[in-house]
Coordinates of C-alpha atoms and ligand atoms in Angstrom, one line a residue:
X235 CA 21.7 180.8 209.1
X236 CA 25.3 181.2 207.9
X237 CA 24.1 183.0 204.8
X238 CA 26.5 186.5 204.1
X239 CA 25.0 189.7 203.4
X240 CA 27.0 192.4 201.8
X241 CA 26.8 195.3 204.6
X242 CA 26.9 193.2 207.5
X243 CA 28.8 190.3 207.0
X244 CA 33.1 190.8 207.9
X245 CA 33.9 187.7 206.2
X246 CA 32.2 188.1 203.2
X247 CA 34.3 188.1 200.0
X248 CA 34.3 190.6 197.7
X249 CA 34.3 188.8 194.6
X250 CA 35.3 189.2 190.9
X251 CA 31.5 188.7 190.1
X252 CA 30.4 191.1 192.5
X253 CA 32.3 194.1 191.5
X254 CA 31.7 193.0 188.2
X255 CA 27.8 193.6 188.8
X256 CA 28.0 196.5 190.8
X257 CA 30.4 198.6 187.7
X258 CA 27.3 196.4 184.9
X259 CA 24.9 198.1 187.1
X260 CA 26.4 201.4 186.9
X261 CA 27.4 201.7 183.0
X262 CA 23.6 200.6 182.5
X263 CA 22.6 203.5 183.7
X264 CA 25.0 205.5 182.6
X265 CA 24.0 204.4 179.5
X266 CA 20.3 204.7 179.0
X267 CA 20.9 208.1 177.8
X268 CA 20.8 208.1 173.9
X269 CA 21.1 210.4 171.0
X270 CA 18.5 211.3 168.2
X271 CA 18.4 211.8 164.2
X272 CA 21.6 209.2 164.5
X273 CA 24.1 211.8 165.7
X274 CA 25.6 209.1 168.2
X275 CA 26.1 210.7 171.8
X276 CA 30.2 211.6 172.8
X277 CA 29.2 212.0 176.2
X278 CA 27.2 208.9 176.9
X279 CA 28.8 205.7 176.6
X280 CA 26.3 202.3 175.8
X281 CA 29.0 200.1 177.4
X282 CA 26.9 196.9 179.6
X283 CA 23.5 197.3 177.4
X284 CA 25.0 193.7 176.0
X285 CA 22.8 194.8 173.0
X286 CA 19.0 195.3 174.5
X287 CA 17.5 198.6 173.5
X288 CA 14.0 200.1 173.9
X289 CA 14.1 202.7 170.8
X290 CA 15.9 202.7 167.2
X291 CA 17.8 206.3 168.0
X292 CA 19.6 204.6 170.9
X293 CA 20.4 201.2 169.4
X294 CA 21.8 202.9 166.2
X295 CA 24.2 205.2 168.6
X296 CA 25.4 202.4 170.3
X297 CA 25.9 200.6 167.3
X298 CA 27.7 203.7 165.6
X299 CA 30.2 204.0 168.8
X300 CA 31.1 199.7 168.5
X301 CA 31.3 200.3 164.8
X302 CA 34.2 202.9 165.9
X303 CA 35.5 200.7 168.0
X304 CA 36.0 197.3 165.7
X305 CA 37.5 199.7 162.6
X306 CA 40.2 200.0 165.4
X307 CA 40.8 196.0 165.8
X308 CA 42.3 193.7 163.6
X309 CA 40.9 191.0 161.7
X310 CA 42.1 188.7 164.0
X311 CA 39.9 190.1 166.7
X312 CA 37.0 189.8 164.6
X313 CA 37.5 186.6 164.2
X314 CA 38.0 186.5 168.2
X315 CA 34.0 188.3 168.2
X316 CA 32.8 185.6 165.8
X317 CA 33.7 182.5 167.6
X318 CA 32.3 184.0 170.7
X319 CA 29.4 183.8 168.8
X320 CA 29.8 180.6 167.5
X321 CA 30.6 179.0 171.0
X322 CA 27.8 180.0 172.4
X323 CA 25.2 178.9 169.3
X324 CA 26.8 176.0 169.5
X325 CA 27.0 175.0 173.4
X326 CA 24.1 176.9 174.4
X327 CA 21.8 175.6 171.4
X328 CA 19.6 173.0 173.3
X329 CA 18.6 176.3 176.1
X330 CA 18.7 179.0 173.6
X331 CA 16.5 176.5 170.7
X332 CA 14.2 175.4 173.6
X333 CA 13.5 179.5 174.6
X334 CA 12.3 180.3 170.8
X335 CA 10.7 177.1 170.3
X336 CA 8.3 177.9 173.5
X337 CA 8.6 181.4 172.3
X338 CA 7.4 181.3 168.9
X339 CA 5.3 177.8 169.2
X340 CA 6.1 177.0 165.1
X341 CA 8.7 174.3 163.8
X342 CA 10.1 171.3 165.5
X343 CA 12.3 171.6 168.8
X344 CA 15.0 169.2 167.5
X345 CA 15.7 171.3 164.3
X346 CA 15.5 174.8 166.3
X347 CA 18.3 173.9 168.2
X348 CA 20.0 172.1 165.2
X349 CA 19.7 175.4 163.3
X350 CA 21.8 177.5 165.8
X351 CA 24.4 174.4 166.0
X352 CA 24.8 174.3 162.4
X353 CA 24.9 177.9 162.0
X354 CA 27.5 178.7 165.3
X355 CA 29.9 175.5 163.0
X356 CA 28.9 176.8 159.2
X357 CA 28.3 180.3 158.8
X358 CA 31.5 181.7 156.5
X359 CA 33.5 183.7 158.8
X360 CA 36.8 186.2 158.2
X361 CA 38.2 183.2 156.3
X362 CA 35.8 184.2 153.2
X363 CA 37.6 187.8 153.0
X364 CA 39.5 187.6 150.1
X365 CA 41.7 190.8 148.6
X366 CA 42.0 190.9 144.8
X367 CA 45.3 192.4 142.6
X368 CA 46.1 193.3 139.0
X369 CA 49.6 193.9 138.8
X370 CA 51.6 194.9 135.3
X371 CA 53.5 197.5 133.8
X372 CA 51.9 200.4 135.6
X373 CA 52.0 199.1 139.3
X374 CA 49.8 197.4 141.4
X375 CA 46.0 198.0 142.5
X376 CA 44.8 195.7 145.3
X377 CA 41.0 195.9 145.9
X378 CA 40.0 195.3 149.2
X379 CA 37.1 194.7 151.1
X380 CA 35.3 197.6 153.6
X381 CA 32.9 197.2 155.4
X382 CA 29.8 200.1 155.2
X383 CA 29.1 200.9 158.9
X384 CA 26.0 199.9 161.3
X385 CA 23.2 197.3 159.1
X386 CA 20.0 197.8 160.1
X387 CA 18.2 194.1 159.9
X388 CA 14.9 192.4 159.3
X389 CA 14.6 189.3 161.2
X390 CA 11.9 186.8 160.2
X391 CA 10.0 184.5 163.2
X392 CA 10.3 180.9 161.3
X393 CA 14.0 181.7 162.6
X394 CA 14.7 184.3 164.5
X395 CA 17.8 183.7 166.4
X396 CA 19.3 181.7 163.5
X397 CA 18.8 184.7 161.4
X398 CA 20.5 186.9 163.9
X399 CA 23.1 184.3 164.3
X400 CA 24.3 184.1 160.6
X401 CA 24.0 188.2 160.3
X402 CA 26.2 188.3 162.8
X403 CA 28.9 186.1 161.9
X404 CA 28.5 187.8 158.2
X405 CA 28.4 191.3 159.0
X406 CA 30.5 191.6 162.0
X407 CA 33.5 189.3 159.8
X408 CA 32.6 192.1 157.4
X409 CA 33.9 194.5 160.3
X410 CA 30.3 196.0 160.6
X411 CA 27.9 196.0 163.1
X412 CA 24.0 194.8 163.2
X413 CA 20.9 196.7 164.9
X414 CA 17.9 193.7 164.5
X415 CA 14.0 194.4 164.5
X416 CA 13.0 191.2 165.3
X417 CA 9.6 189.8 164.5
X418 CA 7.7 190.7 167.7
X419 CA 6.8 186.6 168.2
X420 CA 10.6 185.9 168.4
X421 CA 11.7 188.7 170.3
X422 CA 12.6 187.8 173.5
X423 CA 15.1 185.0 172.2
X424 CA 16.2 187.6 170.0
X425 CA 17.3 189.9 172.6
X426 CA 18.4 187.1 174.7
X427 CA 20.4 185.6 172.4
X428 CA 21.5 189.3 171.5
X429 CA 22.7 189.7 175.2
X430 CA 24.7 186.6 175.9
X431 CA 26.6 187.5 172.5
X432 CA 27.6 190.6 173.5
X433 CA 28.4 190.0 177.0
X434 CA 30.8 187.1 176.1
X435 CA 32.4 189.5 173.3
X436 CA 32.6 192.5 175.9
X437 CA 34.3 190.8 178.4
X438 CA 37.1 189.1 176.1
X439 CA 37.8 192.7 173.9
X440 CA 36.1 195.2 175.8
X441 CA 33.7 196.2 173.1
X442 CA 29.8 196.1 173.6
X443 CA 26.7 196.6 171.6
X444 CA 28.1 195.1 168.1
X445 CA 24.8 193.3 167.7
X446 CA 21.8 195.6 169.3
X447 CA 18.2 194.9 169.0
X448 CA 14.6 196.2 169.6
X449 CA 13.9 194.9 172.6
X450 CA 9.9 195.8 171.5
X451 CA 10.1 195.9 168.1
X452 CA 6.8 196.9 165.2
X453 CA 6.4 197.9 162.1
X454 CA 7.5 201.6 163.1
X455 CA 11.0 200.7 164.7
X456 CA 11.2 198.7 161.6
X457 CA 10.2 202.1 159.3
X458 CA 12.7 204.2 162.0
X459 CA 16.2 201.9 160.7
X460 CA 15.0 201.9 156.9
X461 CA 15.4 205.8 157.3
X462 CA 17.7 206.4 159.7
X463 CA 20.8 208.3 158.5
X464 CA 23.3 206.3 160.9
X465 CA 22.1 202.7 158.9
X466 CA 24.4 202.7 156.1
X467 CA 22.9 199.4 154.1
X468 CA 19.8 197.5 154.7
X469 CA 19.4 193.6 155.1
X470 CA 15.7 192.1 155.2
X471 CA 14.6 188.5 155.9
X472 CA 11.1 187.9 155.5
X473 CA 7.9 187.6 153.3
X474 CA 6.6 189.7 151.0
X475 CA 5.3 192.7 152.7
X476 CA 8.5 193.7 154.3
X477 CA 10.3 192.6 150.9
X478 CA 8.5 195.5 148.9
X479 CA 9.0 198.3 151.7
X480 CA 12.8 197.1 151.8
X481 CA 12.9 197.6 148.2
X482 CA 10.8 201.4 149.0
X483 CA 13.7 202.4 150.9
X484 CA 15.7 205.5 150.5
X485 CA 19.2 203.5 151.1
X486 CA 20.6 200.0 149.6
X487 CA 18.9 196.9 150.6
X488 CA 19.6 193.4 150.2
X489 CA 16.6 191.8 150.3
X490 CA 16.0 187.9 151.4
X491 CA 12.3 187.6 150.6
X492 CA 9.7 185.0 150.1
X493 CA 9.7 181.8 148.5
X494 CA 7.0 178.7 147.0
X495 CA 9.3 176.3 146.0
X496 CA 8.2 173.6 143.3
X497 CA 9.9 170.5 142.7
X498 CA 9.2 168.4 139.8
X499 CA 9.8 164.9 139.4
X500 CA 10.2 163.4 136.1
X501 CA 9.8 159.6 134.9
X502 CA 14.0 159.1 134.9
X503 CA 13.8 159.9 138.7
X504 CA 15.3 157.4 141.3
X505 CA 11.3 157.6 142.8
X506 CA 12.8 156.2 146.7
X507 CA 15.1 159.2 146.8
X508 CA 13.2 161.7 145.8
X509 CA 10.9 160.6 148.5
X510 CA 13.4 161.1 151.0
X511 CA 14.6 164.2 149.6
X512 CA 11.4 165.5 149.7
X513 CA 10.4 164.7 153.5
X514 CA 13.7 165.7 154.4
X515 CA 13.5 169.4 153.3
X516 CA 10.0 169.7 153.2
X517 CA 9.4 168.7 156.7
X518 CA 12.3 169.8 157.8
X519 CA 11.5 172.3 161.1
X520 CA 7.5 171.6 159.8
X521 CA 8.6 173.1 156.3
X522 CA 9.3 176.6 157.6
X523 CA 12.1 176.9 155.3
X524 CA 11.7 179.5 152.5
X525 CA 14.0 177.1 150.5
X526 CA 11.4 174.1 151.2
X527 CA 9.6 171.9 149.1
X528 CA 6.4 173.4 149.0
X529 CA 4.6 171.3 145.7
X530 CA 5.3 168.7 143.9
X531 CA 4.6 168.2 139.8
X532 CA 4.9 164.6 138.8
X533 CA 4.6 163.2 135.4
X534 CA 1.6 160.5 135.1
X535 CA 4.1 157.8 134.1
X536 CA 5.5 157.5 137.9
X537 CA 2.8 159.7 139.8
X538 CA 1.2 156.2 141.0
X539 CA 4.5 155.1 141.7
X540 CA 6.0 158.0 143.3
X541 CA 3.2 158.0 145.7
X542 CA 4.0 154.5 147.0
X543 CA 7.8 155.6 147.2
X544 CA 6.4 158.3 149.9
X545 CA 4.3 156.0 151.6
X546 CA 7.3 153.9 151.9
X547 CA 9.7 156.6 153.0
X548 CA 7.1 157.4 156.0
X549 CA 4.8 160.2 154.9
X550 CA 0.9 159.7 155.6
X551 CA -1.1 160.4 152.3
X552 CA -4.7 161.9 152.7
X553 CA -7.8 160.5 150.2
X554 CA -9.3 163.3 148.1
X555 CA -11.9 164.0 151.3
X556 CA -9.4 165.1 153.8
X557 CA -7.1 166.9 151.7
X558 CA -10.4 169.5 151.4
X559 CA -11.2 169.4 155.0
X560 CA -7.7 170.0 155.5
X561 CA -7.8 172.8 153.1
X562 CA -10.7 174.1 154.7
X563 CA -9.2 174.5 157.6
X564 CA -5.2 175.2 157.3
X565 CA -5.8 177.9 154.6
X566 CA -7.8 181.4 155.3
X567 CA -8.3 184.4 153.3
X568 CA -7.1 187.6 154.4
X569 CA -7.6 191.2 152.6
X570 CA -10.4 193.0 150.7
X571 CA -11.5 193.2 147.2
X572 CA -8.9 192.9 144.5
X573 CA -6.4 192.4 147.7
X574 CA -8.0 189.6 149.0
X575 CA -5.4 186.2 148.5
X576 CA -4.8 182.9 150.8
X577 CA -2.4 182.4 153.4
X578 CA -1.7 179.5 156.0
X579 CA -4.1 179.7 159.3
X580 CA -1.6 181.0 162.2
X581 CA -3.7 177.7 164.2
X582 CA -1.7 175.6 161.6
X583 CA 1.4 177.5 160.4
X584 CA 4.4 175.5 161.4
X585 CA 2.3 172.6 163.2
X586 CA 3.6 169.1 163.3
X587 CA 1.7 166.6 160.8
X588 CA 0.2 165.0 163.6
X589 CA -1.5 168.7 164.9
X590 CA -2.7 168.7 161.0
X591 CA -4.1 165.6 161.1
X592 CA -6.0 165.9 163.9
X593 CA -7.7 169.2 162.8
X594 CA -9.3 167.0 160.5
X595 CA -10.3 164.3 163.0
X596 CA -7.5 162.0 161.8
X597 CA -5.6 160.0 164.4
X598 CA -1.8 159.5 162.9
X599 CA 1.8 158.5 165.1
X600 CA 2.8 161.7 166.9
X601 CA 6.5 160.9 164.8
X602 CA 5.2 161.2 161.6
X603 CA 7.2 164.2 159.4
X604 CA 5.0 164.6 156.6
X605 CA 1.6 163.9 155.7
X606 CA 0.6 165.0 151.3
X607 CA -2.1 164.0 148.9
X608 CA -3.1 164.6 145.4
X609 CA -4.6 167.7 144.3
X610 CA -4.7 169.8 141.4
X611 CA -2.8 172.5 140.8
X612 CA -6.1 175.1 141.9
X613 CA -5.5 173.8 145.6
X614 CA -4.9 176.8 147.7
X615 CA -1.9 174.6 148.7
X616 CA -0.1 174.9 145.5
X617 CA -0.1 178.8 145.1
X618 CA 0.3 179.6 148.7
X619 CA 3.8 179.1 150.9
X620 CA 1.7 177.2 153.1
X621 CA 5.1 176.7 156.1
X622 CA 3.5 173.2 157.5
X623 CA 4.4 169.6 156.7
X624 CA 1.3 168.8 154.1
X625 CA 2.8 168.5 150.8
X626 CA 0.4 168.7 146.8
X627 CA 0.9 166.2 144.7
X628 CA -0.2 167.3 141.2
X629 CA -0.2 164.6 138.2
X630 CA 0.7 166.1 134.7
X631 CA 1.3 164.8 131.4
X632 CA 4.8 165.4 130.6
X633 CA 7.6 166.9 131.9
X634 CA 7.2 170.1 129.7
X635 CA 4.1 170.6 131.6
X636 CA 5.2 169.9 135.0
X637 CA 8.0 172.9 134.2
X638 CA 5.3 175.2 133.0
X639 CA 4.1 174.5 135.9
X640 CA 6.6 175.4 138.5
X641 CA 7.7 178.1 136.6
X642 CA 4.0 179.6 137.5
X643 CA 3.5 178.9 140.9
X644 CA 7.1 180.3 142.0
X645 CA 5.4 183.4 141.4
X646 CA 8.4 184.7 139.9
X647 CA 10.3 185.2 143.3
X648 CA 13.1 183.8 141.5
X649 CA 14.4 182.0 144.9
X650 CA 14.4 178.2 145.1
X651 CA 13.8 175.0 142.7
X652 CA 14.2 171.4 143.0
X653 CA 14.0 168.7 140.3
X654 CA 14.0 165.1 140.8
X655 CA 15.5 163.2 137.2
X656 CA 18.9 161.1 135.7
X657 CA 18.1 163.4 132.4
X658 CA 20.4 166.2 132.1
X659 CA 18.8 167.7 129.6
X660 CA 15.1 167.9 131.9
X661 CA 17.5 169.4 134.3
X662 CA 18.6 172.4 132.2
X663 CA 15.8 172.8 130.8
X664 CA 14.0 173.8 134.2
X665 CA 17.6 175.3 135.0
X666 CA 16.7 178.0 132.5
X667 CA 12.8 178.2 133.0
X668 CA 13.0 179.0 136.0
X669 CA 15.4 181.1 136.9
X670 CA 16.1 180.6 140.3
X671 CA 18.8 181.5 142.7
X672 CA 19.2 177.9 143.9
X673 CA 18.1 175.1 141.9
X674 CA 18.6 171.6 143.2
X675 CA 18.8 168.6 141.6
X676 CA 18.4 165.1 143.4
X677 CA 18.4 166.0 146.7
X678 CA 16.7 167.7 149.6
X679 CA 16.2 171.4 149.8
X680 CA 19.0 172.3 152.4
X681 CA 21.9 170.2 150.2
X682 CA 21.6 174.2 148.1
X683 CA 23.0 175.5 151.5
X684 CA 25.8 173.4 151.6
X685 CA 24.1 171.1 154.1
X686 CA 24.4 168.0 152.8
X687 CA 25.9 169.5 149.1
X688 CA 28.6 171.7 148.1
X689 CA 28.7 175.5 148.9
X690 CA 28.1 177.8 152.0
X691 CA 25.8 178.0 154.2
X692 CA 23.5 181.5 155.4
X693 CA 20.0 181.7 156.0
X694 CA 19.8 185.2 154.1
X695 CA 19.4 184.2 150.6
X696 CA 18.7 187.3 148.9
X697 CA 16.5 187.1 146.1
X698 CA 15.0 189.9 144.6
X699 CA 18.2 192.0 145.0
X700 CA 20.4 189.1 143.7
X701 CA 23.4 188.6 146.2
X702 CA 22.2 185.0 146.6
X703 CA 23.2 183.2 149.9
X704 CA 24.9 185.6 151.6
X705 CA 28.4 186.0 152.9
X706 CA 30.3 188.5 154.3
X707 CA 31.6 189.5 151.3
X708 CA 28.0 190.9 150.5
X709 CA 28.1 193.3 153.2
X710 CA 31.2 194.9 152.4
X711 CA 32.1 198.0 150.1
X712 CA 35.2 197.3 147.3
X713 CA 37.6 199.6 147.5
X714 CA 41.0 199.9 145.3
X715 CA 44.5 201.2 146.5
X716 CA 46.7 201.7 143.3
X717 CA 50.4 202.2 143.3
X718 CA 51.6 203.4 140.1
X719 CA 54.7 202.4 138.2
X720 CA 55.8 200.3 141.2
X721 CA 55.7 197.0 142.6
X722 CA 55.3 195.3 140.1
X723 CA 58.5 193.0 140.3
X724 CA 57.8 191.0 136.8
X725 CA 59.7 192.1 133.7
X726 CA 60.4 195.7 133.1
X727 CA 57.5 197.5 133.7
X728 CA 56.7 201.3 132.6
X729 CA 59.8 202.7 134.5
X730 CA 62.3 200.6 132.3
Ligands
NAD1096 P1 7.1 188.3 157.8 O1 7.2 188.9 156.5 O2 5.7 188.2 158.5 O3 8.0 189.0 158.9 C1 9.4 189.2 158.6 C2 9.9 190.4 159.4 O4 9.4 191.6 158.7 C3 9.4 190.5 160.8 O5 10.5 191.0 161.6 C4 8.2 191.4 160.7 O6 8.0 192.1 161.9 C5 8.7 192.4 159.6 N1 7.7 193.1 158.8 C6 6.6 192.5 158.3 N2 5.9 193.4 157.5 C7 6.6 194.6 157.6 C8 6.5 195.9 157.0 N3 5.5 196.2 156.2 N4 7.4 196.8 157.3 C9 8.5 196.5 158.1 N5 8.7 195.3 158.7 C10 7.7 194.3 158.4 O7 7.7 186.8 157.7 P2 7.9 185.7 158.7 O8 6.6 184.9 158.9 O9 8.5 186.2 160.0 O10 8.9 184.8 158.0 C11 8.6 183.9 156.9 C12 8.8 184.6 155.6 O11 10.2 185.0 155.4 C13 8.5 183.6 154.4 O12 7.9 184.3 153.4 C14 9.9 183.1 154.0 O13 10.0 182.7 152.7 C15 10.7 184.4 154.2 N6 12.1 184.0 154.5 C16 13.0 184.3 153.5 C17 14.3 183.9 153.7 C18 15.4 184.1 152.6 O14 16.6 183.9 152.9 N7 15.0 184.5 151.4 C19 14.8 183.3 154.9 C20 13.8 183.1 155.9 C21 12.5 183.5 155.7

């Protein structure tokens, strides 16, 4: 055999990639040291981590030493970092949406890799920085936009590397840098994702560890960044328990939490397109979305009718029979006592309608996106943010009621509604009711995110905390420069 090996072989050529290996090899271990209480090490450097740590302390210094090292780049080169990351969501999104879709075993493959595509092409980048002047007789004050230092992040499993993904883009065009706690049923794509990021970035501009993550991450490494004193700001996606101890912390959080969005369809509704809007959002990635659809209020005059529009647009409805086996089955109780409530069986939680089906003993095409049936609004299905393609239908009189309605099942999370109506004023009048931060009218849920609508897209929409879909504007601090007298080149000014 002809095959070279290092120590014996004359001819063999020491390569690029060898040396390179040999030096990763050596920084690694170099830099497994850490620091602790978030006083980041002088002596150790994190360089060829690419981002994968086991504990907070470390992950926070390494952080802390990138952050040091981007506040002495230009925006130019953060824009440089960003479509590193973009490049690879994009060309690597088929691998990388294949890993977390065997990883986590919830959504559809198809959107899991359209997610990072669309993310890698739409996040808002360095291009959303904006500085802002007044200028008049006493000078000029420009406010600019800082960033705060190393973000300690949430990330939820219904989309783990997307979430990381978008943060990234966000915080690092923001000039800061991201340690992740990953849900633990997304983490290795997390940290995978993570390390292919940071390589590319390292070897272009020689900076590592701008994105770290918990390469074994739990509740306590998530506790450890809420209260560690090198996290400057706080960003959480995910339900509601990790929505209320984000909102406990000792430091600023921005807080994307949970959603049950209604939709209400009213008898001026184009019925065919609402049926399409609906299956398009609500199914989308098996309705793990926290904008999705996740009920429906139809007004009696077209609730016959709309029905036929979603039989027509595809969905598979359910008789009264097997929407109750389904409900015995997809939703469980969890808790004790005056803390016992409903949430979607894990067996079910992101299944394809065809896995739902079946768990009742129902034989539909593997293809189909949605099934839904009628109910009333006490189905578990209507209070609960169920994640999986089976859509409630609830009939009610008017549209007054069908507003009440979704204004009570939204639970007061205050984070996505969708109307379906040609009447303006139905529209504003849910507009107000409800109070959302994205309320869509005539269209599926993801047209909000500028998919398919107007605006920008993120898959942080911070609702309690009220930034709203985030850019990287909301991870920066304002601050003002102000030149007094001067600079001001209009008229006279205070200096005559
Ligand atoms: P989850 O709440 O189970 O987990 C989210 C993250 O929080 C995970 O990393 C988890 O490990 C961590 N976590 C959970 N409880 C915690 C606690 N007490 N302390 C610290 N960390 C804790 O949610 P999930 O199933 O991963 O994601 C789905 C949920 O996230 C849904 O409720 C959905 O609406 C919400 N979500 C919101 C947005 C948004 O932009 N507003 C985006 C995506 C998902």
């Amino acid at each position: 055999m002809g095959t070279a090996h290092p120590t014996r072989d004359k001819t063999m050529q020491v390569t690029e990639e060898l040396i390179r290996n040999v030096v990763e090899r050596v920084l690694a271990q170099v830099g497994t040291g850490g620091s602790h209480n978030g006083s980041h090490s002088t002596c150790r450097s994190h360089r060829g981590r690419f981002g994968v740590f086991d504990n907070v302390d470390d992950a926070v210094a390494a952080a802390t030493e990138a952050f040091e090292q981007l506040s002495e780049r230009t925006i130019e080169d953060r824009k440089r970092i960003i479509d590193h990351i973009r490049r690879i969501s994009i060309e690597q999104c088929v691998e990388l949406g294949t890993m977390e879709m065997n990883e986590t075993r919830i959504g559809r493959l198809e959107h899991k890799i359209e997610k990072l595509k669309t993310l890698g092409e739409r996040t808002p980048g360095v291009e959303f920085l904006r500085s802002e002047v007044f200028s008049g007789d006493h000078g000029l004050a420009v406010i600019e936009h800082a960033p705060f230092g190393v973000i300690g992040c949430i990330t939820p499993v219904t989309h783990s590397l997307p979430t990381i993904t978008g943060n990234a883009v966000s915080m690092i065009a923001g000039g800061n840098t991201l340690v992740v706690n990953p849900h633990p049923s997304g983490k290795l794509v997390a940290a995978e994702g993570v390390r292919r990021f940071n390589e590319a970035i390292y070897r272009d501009l020689g900076i590592d560890n701008l994105i770290c993550v918990i390469a074994e991450p739990t509740i306590d490494s998530a506790d450890a960044i809420f209260n560690h004193r090198g996290v400057k700001l706080i960003c959480v996606t995910g339900g509601p328990a990790v929505a209320r101890a984000a909102m406990k912390a000792s430091k600023r959080a921005i807080v994307a939490g949970p959603g049950n969005p209604p939709v209400v369809v009213d008898e001026t509704a184009d019925l065919d397109r609402a049926a399409r809007s609906i299956i398009q959002g609500g199914a989308y990635d098996n309705n793990l979305l926290c904008i999705a659809e996740k009920e429906v209020f139809v007004v009696s005059e077209v609730f016959d009718a709309m029905m036929a529009a979603m039989d027509r647009a595809g969905a598979v409805r359910l008789n009264a029979r097997e929407v109750d086996a389904l409900t015995k089955v997809a939703i469980t109780s969890v808790g004790e006592g005056s803390h016992k409530h409903d949430v979607p069986h894990k067996d079910f939680l992101g299944q394809d309608a065809a896995v739902l089906a079946r768990g009742i003993g129902k034989n539909i095409p593997a293809k189909t996106e949605m099934i839904f049936g009628e109910t009333d609004e006490h189905n578990p299905f209507v209070p609960v943010e169920q994640m999986m393609p089976f859509l409630p239908f609830v009939r009610v009189r008017d549209v007054d009621e069908a507003i009440a309605k979704a204004k009570h099942y939204e639970h007061g999370f205050r984070h996505t509604a969708i109307i379906h109506s040609n009447n303006v004023r139905n529209m504003t009048k849910m507009g107000r009711a409800l109070d959302t931060t994205l309320f869509v009218k005539n269209g599926p849920c993801m047209s909000s995110l500028g998919l398919g609508g107007e605006g920008y897209l993120s898959f942080s929409i911070a609702t309690p905390t009220g930034e709203g879909v985030t850019t990287p504007l909301t991870f920066t601090r304002e601050r003002r420069c102000s030149l007094i007298d001067d600079l001001c080149i209009l008229g006279a000014g205070a200096r005559g």
